[in-house]
PDB file of C-alpha atoms in Angstrom:
ATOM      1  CA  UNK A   1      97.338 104.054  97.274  1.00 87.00           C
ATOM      2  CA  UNK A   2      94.085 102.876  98.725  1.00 82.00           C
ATOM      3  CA  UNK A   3      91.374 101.190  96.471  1.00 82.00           C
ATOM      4  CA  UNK A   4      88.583 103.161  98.433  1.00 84.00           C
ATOM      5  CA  UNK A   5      87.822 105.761 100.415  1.00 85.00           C
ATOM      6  CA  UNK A   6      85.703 103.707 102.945  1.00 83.00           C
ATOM      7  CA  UNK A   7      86.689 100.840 104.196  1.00 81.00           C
ATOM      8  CA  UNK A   8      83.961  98.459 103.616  1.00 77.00           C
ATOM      9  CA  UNK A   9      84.264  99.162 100.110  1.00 76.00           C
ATOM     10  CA  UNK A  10      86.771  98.712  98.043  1.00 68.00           C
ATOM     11  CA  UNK A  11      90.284  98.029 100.059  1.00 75.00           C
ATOM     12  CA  UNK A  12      90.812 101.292 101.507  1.00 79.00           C
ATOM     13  CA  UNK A  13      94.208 100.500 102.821  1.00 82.00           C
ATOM     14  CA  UNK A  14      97.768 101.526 101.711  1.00 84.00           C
ATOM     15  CA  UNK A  15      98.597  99.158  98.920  1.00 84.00           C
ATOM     16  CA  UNK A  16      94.597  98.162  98.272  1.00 87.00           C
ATOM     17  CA  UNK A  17      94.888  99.465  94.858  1.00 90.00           C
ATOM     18  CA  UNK A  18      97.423  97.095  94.169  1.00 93.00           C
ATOM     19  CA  UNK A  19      95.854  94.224  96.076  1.00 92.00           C
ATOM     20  CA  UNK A  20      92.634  95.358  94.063  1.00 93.00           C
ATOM     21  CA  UNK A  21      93.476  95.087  90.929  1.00 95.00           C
ATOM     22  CA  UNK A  22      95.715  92.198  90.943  1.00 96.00           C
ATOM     23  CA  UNK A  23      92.312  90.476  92.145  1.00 95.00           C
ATOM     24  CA  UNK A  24      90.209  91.662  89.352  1.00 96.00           C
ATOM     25  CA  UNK A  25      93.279  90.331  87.187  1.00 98.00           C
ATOM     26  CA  UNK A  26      93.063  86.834  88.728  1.00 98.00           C
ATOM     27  CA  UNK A  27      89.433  87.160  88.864  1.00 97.00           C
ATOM     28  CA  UNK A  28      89.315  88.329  85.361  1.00 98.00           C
ATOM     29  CA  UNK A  29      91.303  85.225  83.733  1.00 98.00           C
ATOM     30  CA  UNK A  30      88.798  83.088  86.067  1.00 97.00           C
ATOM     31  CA  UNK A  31      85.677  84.260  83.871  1.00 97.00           C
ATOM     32  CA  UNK A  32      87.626  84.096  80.757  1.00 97.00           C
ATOM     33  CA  UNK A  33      88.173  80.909  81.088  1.00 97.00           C
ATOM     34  CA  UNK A  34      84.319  79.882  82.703  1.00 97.00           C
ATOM     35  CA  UNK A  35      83.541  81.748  79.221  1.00 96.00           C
ATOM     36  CA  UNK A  36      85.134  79.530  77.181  1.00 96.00           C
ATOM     37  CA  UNK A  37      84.274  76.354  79.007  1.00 97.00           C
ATOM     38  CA  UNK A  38      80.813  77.124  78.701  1.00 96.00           C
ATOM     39  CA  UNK A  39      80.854  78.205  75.215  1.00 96.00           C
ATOM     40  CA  UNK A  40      80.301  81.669  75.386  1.00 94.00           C
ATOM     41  CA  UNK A  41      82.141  84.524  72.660  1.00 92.00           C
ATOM     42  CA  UNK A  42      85.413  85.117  73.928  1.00 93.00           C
ATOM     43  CA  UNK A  43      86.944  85.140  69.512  1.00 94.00           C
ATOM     44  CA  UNK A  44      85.553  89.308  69.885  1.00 94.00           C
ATOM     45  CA  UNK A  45      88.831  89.914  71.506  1.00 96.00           C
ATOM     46  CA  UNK A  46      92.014  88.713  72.629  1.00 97.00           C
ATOM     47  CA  UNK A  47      93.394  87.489  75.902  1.00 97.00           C
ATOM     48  CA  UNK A  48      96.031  90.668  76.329  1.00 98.00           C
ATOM     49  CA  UNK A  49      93.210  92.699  75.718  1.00 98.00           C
ATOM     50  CA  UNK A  50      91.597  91.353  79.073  1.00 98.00           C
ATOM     51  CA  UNK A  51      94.325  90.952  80.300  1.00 98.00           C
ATOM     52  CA  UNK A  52      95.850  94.860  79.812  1.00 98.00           C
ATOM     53  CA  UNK A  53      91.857  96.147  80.723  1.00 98.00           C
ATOM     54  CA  UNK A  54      92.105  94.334  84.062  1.00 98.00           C
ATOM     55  CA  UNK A  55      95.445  96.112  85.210  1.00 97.00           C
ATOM     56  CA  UNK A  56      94.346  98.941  83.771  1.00 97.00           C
ATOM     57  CA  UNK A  57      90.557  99.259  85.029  1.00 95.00           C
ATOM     58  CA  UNK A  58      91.238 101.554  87.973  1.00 94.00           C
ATOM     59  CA  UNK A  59      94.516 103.380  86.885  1.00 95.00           C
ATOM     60  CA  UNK A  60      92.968 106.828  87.691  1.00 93.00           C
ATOM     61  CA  UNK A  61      92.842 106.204  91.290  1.00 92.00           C
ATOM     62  CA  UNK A  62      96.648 106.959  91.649  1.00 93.00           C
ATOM     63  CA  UNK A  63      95.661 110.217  90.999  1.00 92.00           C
ATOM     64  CA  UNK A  64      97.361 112.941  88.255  1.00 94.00           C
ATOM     65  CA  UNK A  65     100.987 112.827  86.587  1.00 94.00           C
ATOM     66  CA  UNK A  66     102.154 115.750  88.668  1.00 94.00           C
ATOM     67  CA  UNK A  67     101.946 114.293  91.791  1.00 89.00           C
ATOM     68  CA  UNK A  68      98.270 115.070  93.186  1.00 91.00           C
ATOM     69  CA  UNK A  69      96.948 111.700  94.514  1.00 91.00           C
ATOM     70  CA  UNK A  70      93.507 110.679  94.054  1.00 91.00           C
ATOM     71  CA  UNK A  71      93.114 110.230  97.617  1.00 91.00           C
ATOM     72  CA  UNK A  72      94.263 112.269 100.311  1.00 91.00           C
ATOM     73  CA  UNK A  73      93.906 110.766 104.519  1.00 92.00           C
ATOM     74  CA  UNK A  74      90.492 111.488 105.594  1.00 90.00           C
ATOM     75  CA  UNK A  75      91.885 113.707 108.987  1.00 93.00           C
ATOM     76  CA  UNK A  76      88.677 114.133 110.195  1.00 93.00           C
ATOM     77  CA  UNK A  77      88.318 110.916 113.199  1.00 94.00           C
ATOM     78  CA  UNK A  78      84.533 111.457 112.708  1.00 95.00           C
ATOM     79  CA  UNK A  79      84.104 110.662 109.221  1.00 92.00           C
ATOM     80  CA  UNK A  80      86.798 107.682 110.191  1.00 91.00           C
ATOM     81  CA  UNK A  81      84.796 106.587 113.151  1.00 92.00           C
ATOM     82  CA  UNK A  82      81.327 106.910 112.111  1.00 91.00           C
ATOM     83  CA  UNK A  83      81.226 106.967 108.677  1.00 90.00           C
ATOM     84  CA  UNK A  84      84.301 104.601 107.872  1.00 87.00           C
ATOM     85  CA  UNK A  85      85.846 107.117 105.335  1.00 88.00           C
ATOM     86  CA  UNK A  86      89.292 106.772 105.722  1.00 88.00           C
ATOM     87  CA  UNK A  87      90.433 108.944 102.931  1.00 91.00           C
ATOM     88  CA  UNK A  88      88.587 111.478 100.948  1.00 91.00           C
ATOM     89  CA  UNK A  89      88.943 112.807  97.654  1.00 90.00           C
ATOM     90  CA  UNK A  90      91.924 115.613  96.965  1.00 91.00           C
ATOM     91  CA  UNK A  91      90.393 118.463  96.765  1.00 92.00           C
ATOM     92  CA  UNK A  92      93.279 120.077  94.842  1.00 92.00           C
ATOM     93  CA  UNK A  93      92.747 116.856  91.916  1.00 91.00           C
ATOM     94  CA  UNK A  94      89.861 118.142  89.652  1.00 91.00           C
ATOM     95  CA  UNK A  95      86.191 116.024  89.835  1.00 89.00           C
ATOM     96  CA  UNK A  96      86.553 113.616  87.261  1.00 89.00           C
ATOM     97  CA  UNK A  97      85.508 109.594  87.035  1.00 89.00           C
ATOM     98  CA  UNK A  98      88.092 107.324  87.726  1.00 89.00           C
ATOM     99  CA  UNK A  99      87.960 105.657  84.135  1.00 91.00           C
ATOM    100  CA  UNK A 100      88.543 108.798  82.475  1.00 93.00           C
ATOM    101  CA  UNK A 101      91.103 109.732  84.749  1.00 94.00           C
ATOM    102  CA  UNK A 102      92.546 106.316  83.574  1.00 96.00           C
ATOM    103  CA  UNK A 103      92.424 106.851  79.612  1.00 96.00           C
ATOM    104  CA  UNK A 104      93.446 110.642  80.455  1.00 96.00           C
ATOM    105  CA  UNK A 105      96.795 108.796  82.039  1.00 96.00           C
ATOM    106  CA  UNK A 106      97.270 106.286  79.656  1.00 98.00           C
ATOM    107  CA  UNK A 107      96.730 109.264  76.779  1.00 97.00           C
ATOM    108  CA  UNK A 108      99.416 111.422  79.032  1.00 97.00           C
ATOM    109  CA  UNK A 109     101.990 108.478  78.725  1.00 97.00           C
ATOM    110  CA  UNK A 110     101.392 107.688  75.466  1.00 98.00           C
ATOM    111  CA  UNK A 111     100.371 104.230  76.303  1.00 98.00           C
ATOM    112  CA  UNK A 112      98.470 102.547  73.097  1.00 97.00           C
ATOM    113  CA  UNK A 113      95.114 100.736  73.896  1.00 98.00           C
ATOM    114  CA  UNK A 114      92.361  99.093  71.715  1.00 97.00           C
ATOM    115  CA  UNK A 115      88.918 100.290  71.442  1.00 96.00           C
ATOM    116  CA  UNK A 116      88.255  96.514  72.859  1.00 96.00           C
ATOM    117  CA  UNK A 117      90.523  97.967  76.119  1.00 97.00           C
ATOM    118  CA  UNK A 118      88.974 101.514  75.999  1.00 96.00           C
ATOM    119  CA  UNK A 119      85.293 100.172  76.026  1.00 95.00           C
ATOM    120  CA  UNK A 120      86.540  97.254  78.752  1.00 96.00           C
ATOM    121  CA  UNK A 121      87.650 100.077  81.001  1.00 96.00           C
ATOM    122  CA  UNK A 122      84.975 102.711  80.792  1.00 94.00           C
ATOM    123  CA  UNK A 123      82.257  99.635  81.475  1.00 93.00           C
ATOM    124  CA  UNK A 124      83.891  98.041  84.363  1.00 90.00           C
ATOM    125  CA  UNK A 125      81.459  99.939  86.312  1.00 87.00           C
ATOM    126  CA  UNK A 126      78.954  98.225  84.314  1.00 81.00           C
ATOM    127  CA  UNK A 127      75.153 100.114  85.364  1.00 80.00           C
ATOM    128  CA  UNK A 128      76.117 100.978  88.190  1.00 82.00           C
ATOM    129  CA  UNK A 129      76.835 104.390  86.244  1.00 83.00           C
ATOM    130  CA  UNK A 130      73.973 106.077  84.697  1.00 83.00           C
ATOM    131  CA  UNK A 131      76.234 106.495  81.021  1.00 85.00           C
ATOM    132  CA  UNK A 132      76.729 102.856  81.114  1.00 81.00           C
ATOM    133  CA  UNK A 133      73.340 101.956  80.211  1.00 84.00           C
ATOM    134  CA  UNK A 134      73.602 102.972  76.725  1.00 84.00           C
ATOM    135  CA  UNK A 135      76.447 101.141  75.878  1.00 84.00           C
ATOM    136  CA  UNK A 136      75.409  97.460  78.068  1.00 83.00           C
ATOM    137  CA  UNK A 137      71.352  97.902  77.231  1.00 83.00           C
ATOM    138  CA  UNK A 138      70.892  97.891  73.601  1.00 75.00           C
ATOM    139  CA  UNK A 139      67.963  96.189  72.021  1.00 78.00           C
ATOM    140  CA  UNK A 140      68.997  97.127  68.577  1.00 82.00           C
ATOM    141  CA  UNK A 141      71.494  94.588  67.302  1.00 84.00           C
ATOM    142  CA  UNK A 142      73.150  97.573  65.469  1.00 82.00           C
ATOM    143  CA  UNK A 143      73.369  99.172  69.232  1.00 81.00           C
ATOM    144  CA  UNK A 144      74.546  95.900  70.946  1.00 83.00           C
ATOM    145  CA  UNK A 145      78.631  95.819  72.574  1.00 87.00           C
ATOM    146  CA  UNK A 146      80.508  93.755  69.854  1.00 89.00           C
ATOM    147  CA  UNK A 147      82.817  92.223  72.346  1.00 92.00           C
ATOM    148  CA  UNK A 148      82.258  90.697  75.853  1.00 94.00           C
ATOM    149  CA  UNK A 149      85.268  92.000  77.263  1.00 96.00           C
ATOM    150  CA  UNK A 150      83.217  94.697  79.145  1.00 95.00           C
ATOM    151  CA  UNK A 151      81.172  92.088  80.620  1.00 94.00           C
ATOM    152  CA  UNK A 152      84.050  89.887  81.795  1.00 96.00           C
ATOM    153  CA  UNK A 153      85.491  92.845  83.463  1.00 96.00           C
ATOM    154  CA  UNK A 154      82.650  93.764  85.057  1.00 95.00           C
ATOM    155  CA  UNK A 155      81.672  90.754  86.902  1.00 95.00           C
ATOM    156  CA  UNK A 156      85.690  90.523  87.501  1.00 96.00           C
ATOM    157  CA  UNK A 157      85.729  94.196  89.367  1.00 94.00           C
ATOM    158  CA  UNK A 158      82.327  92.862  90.862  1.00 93.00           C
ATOM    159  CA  UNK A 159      83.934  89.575  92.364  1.00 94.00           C
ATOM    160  CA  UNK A 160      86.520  91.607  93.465  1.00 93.00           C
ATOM    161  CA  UNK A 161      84.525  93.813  95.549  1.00 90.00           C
ATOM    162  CA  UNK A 162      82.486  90.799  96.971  1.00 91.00           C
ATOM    163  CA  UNK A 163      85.182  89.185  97.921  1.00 91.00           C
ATOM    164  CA  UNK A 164      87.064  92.225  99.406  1.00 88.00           C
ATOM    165  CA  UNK A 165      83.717  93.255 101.151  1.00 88.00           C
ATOM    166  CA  UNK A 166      83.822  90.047 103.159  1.00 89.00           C
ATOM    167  CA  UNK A 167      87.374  89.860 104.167  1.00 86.00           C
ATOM    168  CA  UNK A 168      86.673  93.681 105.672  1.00 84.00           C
ATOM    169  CA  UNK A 169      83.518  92.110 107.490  1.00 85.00           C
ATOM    170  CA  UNK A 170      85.182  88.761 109.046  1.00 86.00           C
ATOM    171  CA  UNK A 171      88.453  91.295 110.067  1.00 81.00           C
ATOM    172  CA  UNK A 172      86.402  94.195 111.343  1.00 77.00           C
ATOM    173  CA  UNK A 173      84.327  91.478 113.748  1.00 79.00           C
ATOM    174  CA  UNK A 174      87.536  90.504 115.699  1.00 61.00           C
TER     175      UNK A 174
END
């Protein structure tokens, strides 16, 4: 499965999932432990919390348990050529964000997770989606995220893209 559907985003190649999110994994354990050298709260949750989130974080780009990927080859050579879209969403897969399609397929295999995972996985996205903001801009400290795990993800899945982003631009210049 890609991690995209265009290529300068996310890896949008066969097996960029995988390549994806064994980067925000490695990337993940890399701000965990800039966290704790710094002195930052890392005792709000535990290490295989992080640890499961990051795996986790994109699960619902495989697509649903009967079979219907998430992404489908983009066949039009237009959209590939000018628009770099190399696969497109599957239009037989209902609309749905990828992090719900995640805890929908952890729910579906009965996999357990923490509200520490849940809340790591729905933010990864951090406000770059509109429902985020509630949860990562509270003033009230009634309001505020009790653990950082969201935030470690985040700039993890961030990273990630950064770093993926430039590998597509110094490969796509040769």
């Amino acid at each position: 499965a890609p991690a995209s559907s265009y290529e300068f985003f996310f890896y949008s190649i066969p097996g960029g999932y995988v390549d994806h999110v064994l980067r925000v994994y490695q990337f993940a354990i890399e701000q965990y432990d800039l966290w704790k050298k710094m002195g930052m709260k890392i005792d709000n949750f535990t290490l295989e919390e992080l640890q499961f989130a990051a795996i986790h974080h994109d699960l619902g780009k495989l697509g649903l348990p009967d079979g219907r990927e998430y992404y489908q080859w983009q066949d039009e050579k237009w959209w590939r050529d000018n628009r770099g879209q190399m696969y497109k969403s599957n239009p037989n897969v209902p609309w749905m964000k990828t992090n719900d399609v995640t805890v929908y397929l952890l729910n579906y295999f009965h996999v357990p997770y923490s509200l520490n995972e849940m809340l790591g996985i729905k933010l990864t996205d951090g406000m770059f989606e509109e429902e985020n903001k509630k949860y990562l801009s509270g003033f009230d400290i009634n309001t505020k995220l009790r653990t950082s795990l969201p935030y470690i993800l985040h700039h993890a899945d961030i990273m990630a893209y950064r770093f993926e982003f430039e590998r597509w631009a110094v490969e796509s210049e040769k």
